[in-house]
mmCIF file with all atom_site columns, C-alpha atoms in Angstrom:
data_model
loop_
_atom_site.group_PDB
_atom_site.id
_atom_site.type_symbol
_atom_site.label_atom_id
_atom_site.label_alt_id
_atom_site.label_comp_id
_atom_site.label_asym_id
_atom_site.label_entity_id
_atom_site.label_seq_id
_atom_site.pdbx_PDB_ins_code
_atom_site.Cartn_x
_atom_site.Cartn_y
_atom_site.Cartn_z
_atom_site.occupancy
_atom_site.B_iso_or_equiv
_atom_site.pdbx_formal_charge
_atom_site.auth_seq_id
_atom_site.auth_comp_id
_atom_site.auth_asym_id
_atom_site.auth_atom_id
_atom_site.pdbx_PDB_model_num
ATOM 1  C CA . MET P 1 1  ? 86.699  66.393 89.276 1.00 0.00 ? 1  MET P CA 1
ATOM 2  C CA . LYS P 1 2  ? 86.989  65.456 85.683 1.00 0.00 ? 2  LYS P CA 1
ATOM 3  C CA . ALA P 1 3  ? 86.563  61.929 84.690 1.00 0.00 ? 3  ALA P CA 1
ATOM 4  C CA . ALA P 1 4  ? 90.218  62.059 82.679 1.00 0.00 ? 4  ALA P CA 1
ATOM 5  C CA . THR P 1 5  ? 91.842  62.864 85.784 1.00 0.00 ? 5  THR P CA 1
ATOM 6  C CA . LYS P 1 6  ? 89.742  60.274 88.018 1.00 0.00 ? 6  LYS P CA 1
ATOM 7  C CA . TYR P 1 7  ? 90.787  58.070 85.069 1.00 0.00 ? 7  TYR P CA 1
ATOM 8  C CA . GLU P 1 8  ? 94.444  58.680 85.360 1.00 0.00 ? 8  GLU P CA 1
ATOM 9  C CA . VAL P 1 9  ? 94.302  58.148 89.260 1.00 0.00 ? 9  VAL P CA 1
ATOM 10 C CA . ILE P 1 10 ? 93.321  54.757 88.842 1.00 0.00 ? 10 ILE P CA 1
ATOM 11 C CA . TYR P 1 11 ? 95.674  53.954 85.963 1.00 0.00 ? 11 TYR P CA 1
ATOM 12 C CA . CYS P 1 12 ? 98.274  55.084 88.372 1.00 0.00 ? 12 CYS P CA 1
ATOM 13 C CA . HIS P 1 13 ? 97.268  53.084 91.547 1.00 0.00 ? 13 HIS P CA 1
ATOM 14 C CA . SER P 1 14 ? 95.869  49.853 89.188 1.00 0.00 ? 14 SER P CA 1
ATOM 15 C CA . THR P 1 15 ? 99.070  47.565 90.460 1.00 0.00 ? 15 THR P CA 1
ATOM 16 C CA . LYS P 1 16 ? 97.967  48.307 93.936 1.00 0.00 ? 16 LYS P CA 1
ATOM 17 C CA . TYR P 1 17 ? 94.048  48.021 93.823 1.00 0.00 ? 17 TYR P CA 1
ATOM 18 C CA . PRO P 1 18 ? 91.731  46.232 91.383 1.00 0.00 ? 18 PRO P CA 1
ATOM 19 C CA . VAL P 1 19 ? 90.422  48.676 88.241 1.00 0.00 ? 19 VAL P CA 1
ATOM 20 C CA . SER P 1 20 ? 86.730  47.408 89.295 1.00 0.00 ? 20 SER P CA 1
ATOM 21 C CA . ILE P 1 21 ? 86.842  48.518 93.030 1.00 0.00 ? 21 ILE P CA 1
ATOM 22 C CA . MET P 1 22 ? 88.660  51.973 92.273 1.00 0.00 ? 22 MET P CA 1
ATOM 23 C CA . CYS P 1 23 ? 86.272  52.360 89.715 1.00 0.00 ? 23 CYS P CA 1
ATOM 24 C CA . LYS P 1 24 ? 83.015  51.846 91.745 1.00 0.00 ? 24 LYS P CA 1
ATOM 25 C CA . PHE P 1 25 ? 84.704  54.435 94.552 1.00 0.00 ? 25 PHE P CA 1
ATOM 26 C CA . PHE P 1 26 ? 85.299  57.185 91.637 1.00 0.00 ? 26 PHE P CA 1
ATOM 27 C CA . GLY P 1 27 ? 81.744  56.209 90.356 1.00 0.00 ? 27 GLY P CA 1
ATOM 28 C CA . VAL P 1 28 ? 82.941  55.860 86.725 1.00 0.00 ? 28 VAL P CA 1
ATOM 29 C CA . SER P 1 29 ? 82.063  53.056 84.129 1.00 0.00 ? 29 SER P CA 1
ATOM 30 C CA . ARG P 1 30 ? 85.200  50.240 83.952 1.00 0.00 ? 30 ARG P CA 1
ATOM 31 C CA . SER P 1 31 ? 84.869  50.525 80.291 1.00 0.00 ? 31 SER P CA 1
ATOM 32 C CA . GLY P 1 32 ? 85.284  54.441 80.031 1.00 0.00 ? 32 GLY P CA 1
ATOM 33 C CA . TYR P 1 33 ? 88.253  53.889 81.935 1.00 0.00 ? 33 TYR P CA 1
ATOM 34 C CA . TYR P 1 34 ? 89.585  51.026 79.368 1.00 0.00 ? 34 TYR P CA 1
ATOM 35 C CA . ASP P 1 35 ? 88.648  53.581 76.852 1.00 0.00 ? 35 ASP P CA 1
ATOM 36 C CA . TYR P 1 36 ? 90.728  56.033 77.993 1.00 0.00 ? 36 TYR P CA 1
ATOM 37 C CA . ILE P 1 37 ? 93.626  53.576 78.350 1.00 0.00 ? 37 ILE P CA 1
ATOM 38 C CA . LYS P 1 38 ? 93.159  52.671 74.342 1.00 0.00 ? 38 LYS P CA 1
ATOM 39 C CA . ARG P 1 39 ? 93.088  56.400 73.577 1.00 0.00 ? 39 ARG P CA 1
ATOM 40 C CA . ARG P 1 40 ? 96.175  57.296 76.193 1.00 0.00 ? 40 ARG P CA 1
ATOM 41 C CA . GLU P 1 41 ? 98.082  54.527 74.448 1.00 0.00 ? 41 GLU P CA 1
ATOM 42 C CA . LEU P 1 42 ? 97.633  55.551 71.011 1.00 0.00 ? 42 LEU P CA 1
ATOM 43 C CA . PRO P 1 43 ? 100.548 57.235 69.038 1.00 0.00 ? 43 PRO P CA 1
ATOM 44 C CA . SER P 1 44 ? 99.661  60.921 67.700 1.00 0.00 ? 44 SER P CA 1
ATOM 45 C CA . CYS P 1 45 ? 100.266 62.178 64.500 1.00 0.00 ? 45 CYS P CA 1
ATOM 46 C CA . ASN P 1 46 ? 99.538  65.468 65.092 1.00 0.00 ? 46 ASN P CA 1
ATOM 47 C CA . THR P 1 47 ? 103.125 66.190 66.211 1.00 0.00 ? 47 THR P CA 1
ATOM 48 C CA . GLU P 1 48 ? 104.049 65.158 62.816 1.00 0.00 ? 48 GLU P CA 1
ATOM 49 C CA . LEU P 1 49 ? 101.639 67.129 61.140 1.00 0.00 ? 49 LEU P CA 1
ATOM 50 C CA . ALA P 1 50 ? 102.683 70.137 63.133 1.00 0.00 ? 50 ALA P CA 1
ATOM 51 C CA . GLU P 1 51 ? 105.897 70.022 62.118 1.00 0.00 ? 51 GLU P CA 1
ATOM 52 C CA . LEU P 1 52 ? 104.904 69.859 57.885 1.00 0.00 ? 52 LEU P CA 1
ATOM 53 C CA . ILE P 1 53 ? 102.810 72.924 58.925 1.00 0.00 ? 53 ILE P CA 1
ATOM 54 C CA . GLU P 1 54 ? 105.704 74.638 60.498 1.00 0.00 ? 54 GLU P CA 1
ATOM 55 C CA . GLU P 1 55 ? 107.889 73.661 57.522 1.00 0.00 ? 55 GLU P CA 1
ATOM 56 C CA . CYS P 1 56 ? 105.193 75.156 55.373 1.00 0.00 ? 56 CYS P CA 1
ATOM 57 C CA . GLN P 1 57 ? 104.862 78.106 56.961 1.00 0.00 ? 57 GLN P CA 1
ATOM 58 C CA . LYS P 1 58 ? 108.558 78.777 57.288 1.00 0.00 ? 58 LYS P CA 1
ATOM 59 C CA . ASN P 1 59 ? 108.761 78.509 53.457 1.00 0.00 ? 59 ASN P CA 1
ATOM 60 C CA . CYS P 1 60 ? 105.665 80.771 52.673 1.00 0.00 ? 60 CYS P CA 1
ATOM 61 C CA . GLY P 1 61 ? 106.153 83.206 55.232 1.00 0.00 ? 61 GLY P CA 1
ATOM 62 C CA . LYS P 1 62 ? 103.628 82.547 57.372 1.00 0.00 ? 62 LYS P CA 1
ATOM 63 C CA . THR P 1 63 ? 101.065 83.776 55.184 1.00 0.00 ? 63 THR P CA 1
ATOM 64 C CA . TYR P 1 64 ? 99.297  80.715 54.135 1.00 0.00 ? 64 TYR P CA 1
ATOM 65 C CA . GLY P 1 65 ? 96.055  79.731 55.921 1.00 0.00 ? 65 GLY P CA 1
ATOM 66 C CA . TYR P 1 66 ? 94.663  75.818 56.330 1.00 0.00 ? 66 TYR P CA 1
ATOM 67 C CA . ARG P 1 67 ? 93.219  75.929 52.659 1.00 0.00 ? 67 ARG P CA 1
ATOM 68 C CA . ARG P 1 68 ? 96.404  76.496 51.231 1.00 0.00 ? 68 ARG P CA 1
ATOM 69 C CA . VAL P 1 69 ? 98.557  74.678 53.755 1.00 0.00 ? 69 VAL P CA 1
ATOM 70 C CA . GLN P 1 70 ? 96.154  71.493 52.933 1.00 0.00 ? 70 GLN P CA 1
ATOM 71 C CA . ILE P 1 71 ? 97.352  72.001 48.714 1.00 0.00 ? 71 ILE P CA 1
ATOM 72 C CA . TRP P 1 72 ? 100.849 72.754 49.696 1.00 0.00 ? 72 TRP P CA 1
ATOM 73 C CA . LEU P 1 73 ? 100.673 69.399 51.444 1.00 0.00 ? 73 LEU P CA 1
ATOM 74 C CA . GLU P 1 74 ? 99.268  67.355 48.874 1.00 0.00 ? 74 GLU P CA 1
ATOM 75 C CA . ARG P 1 75 ? 101.717 69.125 46.502 1.00 0.00 ? 75 ARG P CA 1
ATOM 76 C CA . LYS P 1 76 ? 104.783 68.644 48.087 1.00 0.00 ? 76 LYS P CA 1
ATOM 77 C CA . LYS P 1 77 ? 104.703 66.135 50.580 1.00 0.00 ? 77 LYS P CA 1
ATOM 78 C CA . SER P 1 78 ? 101.974 64.024 48.677 1.00 0.00 ? 78 SER P CA 1
ATOM 79 C CA . LEU P 1 79 ? 100.057 63.902 51.844 1.00 0.00 ? 79 LEU P CA 1
ATOM 80 C CA . HIS P 1 80 ? 96.192  64.320 51.996 1.00 0.00 ? 80 HIS P CA 1
ATOM 81 C CA . PHE P 1 81 ? 94.560  65.788 55.556 1.00 0.00 ? 81 PHE P CA 1
ATOM 82 C CA . ASN P 1 82 ? 91.501  66.765 56.076 1.00 0.00 ? 82 ASN P CA 1
ATOM 83 C CA . ALA P 1 83 ? 91.064  70.510 56.081 1.00 0.00 ? 83 ALA P CA 1
ATOM 84 C CA . LYS P 1 84 ? 89.601  70.581 59.585 1.00 0.00 ? 84 LYS P CA 1
ATOM 85 C CA . THR P 1 85 ? 92.083  68.274 61.267 1.00 0.00 ? 85 THR P CA 1
ATOM 86 C CA . ILE P 1 86 ? 95.064  70.596 59.307 1.00 0.00 ? 86 ILE P CA 1
ATOM 87 C CA . LEU P 1 87 ? 92.749  74.261 61.302 1.00 0.00 ? 87 LEU P CA 1
ATOM 88 C CA . HIS P 1 88 ? 92.914  72.555 64.506 1.00 0.00 ? 88 HIS P CA 1
ATOM 89 C CA . ILE P 1 89 ? 96.654  71.974 63.860 1.00 0.00 ? 89 ILE P CA 1
ATOM 90 C CA . MET P 1 90 ? 97.306  75.434 63.073 1.00 0.00 ? 90 MET P CA 1
ATOM 91 C CA . ASN P 1 91 ? 95.217  76.865 66.284 1.00 0.00 ? 91 ASN P CA 1
ATOM 92 C CA . LYS P 1 92 ? 96.576  74.436 68.825 1.00 0.00 ? 92 LYS P CA 1
ATOM 93 C CA . TYR P 1 93 ? 99.986  75.034 67.830 1.00 0.00 ? 93 TYR P CA 1
ATOM 94 C CA . GLY P 1 94 ? 100.045 78.761 66.590 1.00 0.00 ? 94 GLY P CA 1
#
């Protein structure tokens, strides 16, 4: 079983049982669990970036690659993103 699945089960039952006991039962560290909770609650800007990329692709007829999308975002929207971040989002959302 993946650690993320174990952390999710612990999170669901954290109101009933102590976190430290559940972490020992599942064989995961408490610090790993709390790191997972922090990551889980962070708002993701990926959806906003995906919407901007989609807008760019509509404007250009889906001919721009990640490098040209990055330039478009910088020139038209005054937003700066790493090229690899844009590539990752384009691969993830199609």
